[in-house]
Amino acid sequence: HRVDRRQRQMCIRDRYYYRPITQTDAARPETAHVLAGGWAWFSHAERISRNEKSVIIPACEIPSDILENLTRARAPVCGLDMTLPKIMAVLNVTPDSFSDGGQHYGFSLAVEQANLLISEGADLLDIGGESTRPGADFVEIDVEIARTTPVIEALKTAQVETPLSIDTRKAGVARAALNAGAVMINDVTALRYDAQSLPLVVEKQPFVCLMHSPSDPKIMQNNPVYENVLLDVYDHLCDQVAVCAEAGIPKERIVLDPGIGFGKTIDHNLQLIRGVSLFHAIGCPVLLGVSRKRFIGEIGLAQKPADRVAGSIAIALEGLRQGVQVLRVHDVWQTKQAVRLWQAAL
């Protein structure tokens, strides 16, 4: 085992990573490549290494398997076309979430908010019953199920067509949600927290969002350290996709989230945002969740989460510039308006 680990570390140190330098300009050269079948394109890439200086190379020098991952059109996720940006709306059925804790806590309030988010144009609804803010307390499985499953059942009974996602790290909660009608599991631990999560996904074959998070929410902001945050997060997600594939989960059912704000400093977050196009090289759609997060308040001088809408949209549009397919947001109509204007100007 020690030999395997040492060999893997040597392999990682010798690995090259290829970050497409994305553009959205209408004047696209004929030789440029379309990124993931979407709206962005690239003709060059940054070749990154852990032990060499980064260099800019033409796209023709990217290895064929990586270039295939970068250019292959993504399959629909939850029935949603990934060639256009999609908005995942946040619905926290919790008393203690960092931004809107308690505002939609309880069945009636949650269903009312769900319908509002859908009316505002949400493409996907992400329902969570346990806060994952830094320092958050653990929520028992039965409590989390009681918070989320009735809401999913009510929306399905009302024949809501918007796909529903369950935001949980617990297999029991995910199973109850899938049985109630959810079609995606959004797991902040990339299926690593609960040993039954991976078998559940193999059994049920839902869509799954794998997010990077280095530790439990209770302690994740206690001095997070990385050798290279962009490459470390990339390797982590790449490894988890490989684990899923080996277990029998098709890559077409996986979405990737670099986990902005989860066990990261402000500088870590900014490095990930600057380099988020790298994650397309894994070959899955990319989700960016920055909405109202603390680093936006720190940089944008907005103490209250509700005052961080403008900063959230600014980072969201940068994600779109780099080809991110899904934006996870609290403020749907504001983001939807910004995306419409951004698309019209392309």
XYZ file of C-alpha atoms in Angstrom:
346
model
C 0.000 0.000 0.000
C 2.860 2.391 0.813
C 4.505 1.583 -2.515
C 1.234 2.221 -4.381
C 0.779 5.538 -2.614
C 4.379 6.572 -3.340
C 4.024 5.602 -7.002
C 0.790 7.554 -7.263
C 2.406 10.643 -5.744
C 5.276 10.380 -8.226
C 2.778 10.040 -11.074
C 0.877 13.116 -9.886
C 4.052 15.165 -9.684
C 4.933 14.231 -13.274
C 1.416 14.857 -14.603
C 0.511 17.654 -16.966
C -2.838 19.433 -16.714
C -4.479 21.291 -19.586
C -6.605 24.344 -18.847
C -8.373 25.675 -21.957
C -8.041 29.436 -22.344
C -11.682 30.096 -23.061
C -13.192 32.831 -25.186
C -16.719 33.775 -26.197
C -15.945 36.315 -28.907
C -18.105 35.986 -32.021
C -15.000 36.113 -34.213
C -13.957 32.506 -33.672
C -11.093 31.154 -35.812
C -11.927 28.119 -37.941
C -9.210 26.141 -36.173
C -10.604 26.840 -32.694
C -12.389 24.130 -30.699
C -15.842 24.481 -29.163
C -15.711 23.771 -25.431
C -17.971 20.894 -24.339
C -20.415 21.538 -27.165
C -21.401 24.854 -25.609
C -20.941 28.576 -26.127
C -17.233 29.017 -25.327
C -14.267 28.136 -27.516
C -10.514 27.834 -27.213
C -7.506 27.744 -29.506
C -4.840 27.503 -26.792
C -4.414 25.995 -23.356
C -2.267 26.493 -20.309
C -0.185 23.395 -19.670
C 0.282 23.189 -15.922
C 2.617 21.019 -13.863
C 3.386 20.744 -10.184
C 7.114 20.946 -10.762
C 7.505 23.046 -13.913
C 6.571 26.550 -14.969
C 3.250 26.723 -16.813
C 3.377 27.300 -20.559
C 0.808 28.293 -23.189
C 0.403 25.743 -25.977
C -1.784 25.531 -29.088
C -4.796 23.249 -28.747
C -3.279 20.825 -31.263
C -0.669 19.895 -28.644
C -3.249 18.800 -26.057
C -3.257 14.979 -25.713
C -6.073 13.433 -27.729
C -7.929 11.947 -24.741
C -7.941 15.278 -22.882
C -8.938 17.156 -26.041
C -11.820 14.707 -26.486
C -12.968 15.412 -22.931
C -12.722 19.155 -23.508
C -14.656 19.206 -26.754
C -17.241 16.432 -26.449
C -20.775 17.804 -26.141
C -22.186 16.982 -22.722
C -25.229 14.758 -22.480
C -28.383 16.273 -20.945
C -28.506 16.336 -17.140
C -31.906 15.648 -15.572
C -33.345 16.208 -19.053
C -31.693 19.643 -19.307
C -29.659 20.619 -22.365
C -26.064 21.344 -21.315
C -25.264 23.375 -24.426
C -26.903 26.383 -22.714
C -26.393 27.653 -19.128
C -28.738 26.262 -16.498
C -29.735 27.644 -13.095
C -30.023 25.396 -10.047
C -32.055 27.129 -7.349
C -31.208 26.658 -3.674
C -34.022 25.660 -1.304
C -32.749 25.300 2.254
C -35.318 23.667 4.532
C -33.164 24.403 7.565
C -33.164 26.686 10.599
C -29.443 27.522 10.319
C -28.194 27.856 6.733
C -25.742 30.747 6.365
C -27.839 32.838 3.966
C -31.511 32.022 4.428
C -31.665 29.774 7.481
C -35.179 29.654 8.912
C -36.788 31.640 6.095
C -38.181 28.502 4.433
C -38.052 26.187 7.439
C -41.191 24.097 7.588
C -43.311 22.333 5.017
C -45.628 25.138 3.926
C -42.895 27.778 3.685
C -40.646 25.394 1.761
C -43.313 24.472 -0.795
C -44.232 28.137 -1.233
C -40.584 29.072 -1.842
C -40.128 26.144 -4.223
C -43.015 27.345 -6.369
C -41.642 30.899 -6.313
C -38.196 29.764 -7.448
C -39.735 27.718 -10.242
C -41.875 30.662 -11.354
C -38.749 32.822 -11.472
C -37.169 30.467 -13.970
C -35.201 27.854 -12.026
C -34.143 24.980 -14.281
C -33.402 22.662 -11.361
C -34.356 22.808 -7.675
C -31.824 21.702 -5.038
C -33.504 20.852 -1.725
C -31.411 20.537 1.424
C -32.257 19.714 5.020
C -28.825 20.045 6.647
C -26.752 23.201 6.642
C -23.217 22.782 5.296
C -22.056 26.244 6.356
C -18.737 26.363 8.242
C -19.300 25.198 11.813
C -22.712 23.688 11.116
C -24.015 20.983 13.459
C -24.825 17.434 12.357
C -28.483 16.677 11.584
C -29.850 13.187 12.263
C -31.055 11.216 9.240
C -34.697 11.006 10.315
C -34.817 14.756 10.938
C -33.267 15.508 7.553
C -35.734 13.172 5.825
C -38.661 14.807 7.641
C -37.530 18.213 6.428
C -37.008 17.332 2.754
C -39.056 14.331 1.612
C -42.540 15.813 2.233
C -41.568 18.846 0.149
C -40.441 16.620 -2.738
C -43.616 14.544 -2.475
C -45.795 17.652 -2.510
C -44.068 19.061 -5.589
C -44.367 15.749 -7.447
C -48.033 15.436 -6.439
C -48.566 18.911 -7.898
C -46.919 17.588 -11.094
C -44.121 20.122 -11.033
C -41.976 19.451 -14.096
C -38.787 21.111 -12.797
C -36.244 18.392 -11.903
C -35.589 18.029 -8.179
C -32.212 17.443 -6.526
C -31.540 16.366 -2.948
C -28.638 18.149 -1.275
C -27.340 15.572 1.217
C -24.284 13.548 2.189
C -26.352 10.735 3.743
C -27.490 7.680 1.767
C -30.670 7.224 3.817
C -31.789 10.780 3.073
C -30.895 10.396 -0.588
C -32.817 7.125 -0.913
C -35.953 8.644 0.635
C -35.685 11.633 -1.715
C -35.190 9.472 -4.809
C -38.179 7.339 -3.821
C -40.206 10.534 -3.469
C -39.273 11.735 -6.961
C -35.880 13.468 -6.855
C -33.639 12.721 -9.840
C -30.281 14.008 -8.618
C -28.093 13.669 -5.525
C -25.942 16.707 -4.749
C -23.319 15.411 -2.319
C -20.847 17.896 -0.842
C -18.515 14.994 -0.007
C -18.553 13.442 -3.506
C -20.119 10.207 -2.115
C -17.281 9.742 0.410
C -19.083 10.478 3.685
C -21.537 7.572 3.745
C -20.321 4.122 2.688
C -23.795 3.361 1.307
C -23.933 6.379 -0.998
C -21.937 4.894 -3.867
C -23.919 1.594 -3.858
C -27.135 3.626 -3.776
C -26.143 5.576 -6.888
C -25.129 2.342 -8.620
C -28.517 0.841 -7.740
C -30.755 3.799 -8.541
C -28.672 5.456 -11.288
C -29.716 9.031 -10.504
C -27.694 11.976 -11.664
C -25.085 12.921 -9.087
C -23.113 16.070 -8.372
C -19.688 15.350 -6.909
C -18.361 18.297 -4.922
C -14.924 18.783 -3.432
C -14.812 19.279 0.313
C -11.787 18.299 2.395
C -13.526 17.602 5.716
C -16.646 17.862 7.853
C -18.462 21.231 7.724
C -17.889 21.610 11.455
C -14.109 21.950 11.013
C -13.534 22.517 7.299
C -12.486 26.160 7.666
C -9.877 25.416 10.336
C -6.720 26.468 8.471
C -7.244 24.691 5.112
C -3.942 23.942 3.360
C -3.219 22.736 -0.186
C -0.054 22.141 -2.153
C -1.809 23.575 -5.213
C -5.524 24.126 -4.667
C -6.515 24.026 -8.342
C -4.625 20.826 -9.084
C -5.451 19.201 -5.742
C -9.185 19.723 -6.261
C -8.909 18.555 -9.874
C -7.136 15.338 -8.830
C -9.694 14.716 -6.101
C -12.658 15.026 -8.457
C -10.900 13.082 -11.202
C -10.280 10.247 -8.733
C -13.918 10.247 -7.607
C -15.153 10.108 -11.198
C -12.870 7.099 -11.712
C -14.270 5.441 -8.578
C -17.803 5.998 -9.865
C -16.957 4.678 -13.326
C -15.374 1.545 -11.878
C -18.531 0.972 -9.810
C -20.749 1.282 -12.884
C -21.891 4.911 -12.836
C -21.690 6.418 -16.337
C -19.779 9.676 -16.667
C -22.862 11.065 -18.436
C -24.706 11.036 -15.098
C -22.024 12.979 -13.195
C -21.697 16.729 -12.607
C -18.612 18.251 -10.947
C -18.436 21.076 -8.402
C -15.045 22.439 -7.196
C -16.625 23.369 -3.856
C -16.025 27.093 -3.585
C -16.021 28.090 0.084
C -15.760 24.542 1.401
C -12.451 24.222 3.227
C -10.916 27.089 1.260
C -9.540 30.522 2.038
C -10.431 33.586 -0.032
C -7.263 33.090 -2.065
C -8.091 29.413 -2.641
C -11.559 30.401 -3.886
C -10.132 32.962 -6.289
C -7.564 30.506 -7.654
C -10.336 27.994 -8.352
C -12.521 30.588 -10.036
C -9.662 31.809 -12.230
C -8.883 28.261 -13.289
C -12.352 26.670 -13.309
C -12.143 25.861 -17.039
C -9.573 23.181 -16.124
C -12.342 20.951 -14.765
C -13.839 20.494 -18.241
C -10.855 18.249 -18.950
C -12.433 15.543 -16.762
C -15.283 15.287 -19.278
C -18.347 16.110 -17.146
C -20.559 19.198 -16.848
C -19.285 21.703 -14.285
C -21.415 23.352 -11.579
C -20.360 26.558 -9.857
C -21.861 27.439 -6.473
C -20.713 30.849 -5.242
C -24.045 32.458 -4.387
C -23.887 34.858 -1.402
C -20.771 33.178 0.012
C -18.574 34.806 2.604
C -15.655 35.601 0.302
C -18.023 37.685 -1.852
C -18.974 39.659 1.234
C -15.320 40.095 2.228
C -14.182 41.316 -1.187
C -17.399 43.146 -2.028
C -17.808 44.765 1.389
C -21.225 43.232 2.029
C -21.647 41.905 5.552
C -25.197 40.607 5.062
C -25.589 37.596 2.722
C -28.685 39.148 1.111
C -26.538 42.115 0.006
C -24.184 39.878 -2.015
C -26.385 39.385 -5.083
C -24.365 41.657 -7.379
C -21.079 40.028 -6.398
C -22.588 36.569 -6.803
C -23.736 37.414 -10.333
C -20.324 38.857 -11.217
C -18.613 35.581 -10.353
C -21.392 33.560 -11.999
C -20.848 35.372 -15.295
C -17.118 34.706 -15.058
C -18.005 31.040 -14.655
C -20.139 31.191 -17.784
C -17.262 32.826 -19.664
C -15.245 29.732 -18.804
C -17.987 27.384 -19.983
C -19.535 26.403 -16.625
C -22.862 24.740 -17.445
C -24.761 25.029 -14.143
C -24.993 27.943 -11.693
C -26.267 27.143 -8.202
C -27.923 30.302 -6.846
C -30.252 31.745 -4.216
C -31.387 34.681 -6.356
C -32.992 33.145 -9.419
C -34.683 35.987 -11.275
C -31.727 38.356 -10.816
C -29.297 35.739 -12.113
C -31.662 34.738 -14.904
C -31.869 38.369 -16.035
C -28.085 38.714 -16.007
C -27.625 35.502 -17.989
C -30.176 36.591 -20.597
C -28.330 39.878 -21.146
C -24.968 38.111 -21.200
C -26.246 35.675 -23.824
C -27.762 38.461 -25.928
C -24.399 40.228 -26.079
C -22.471 37.157 -27.261
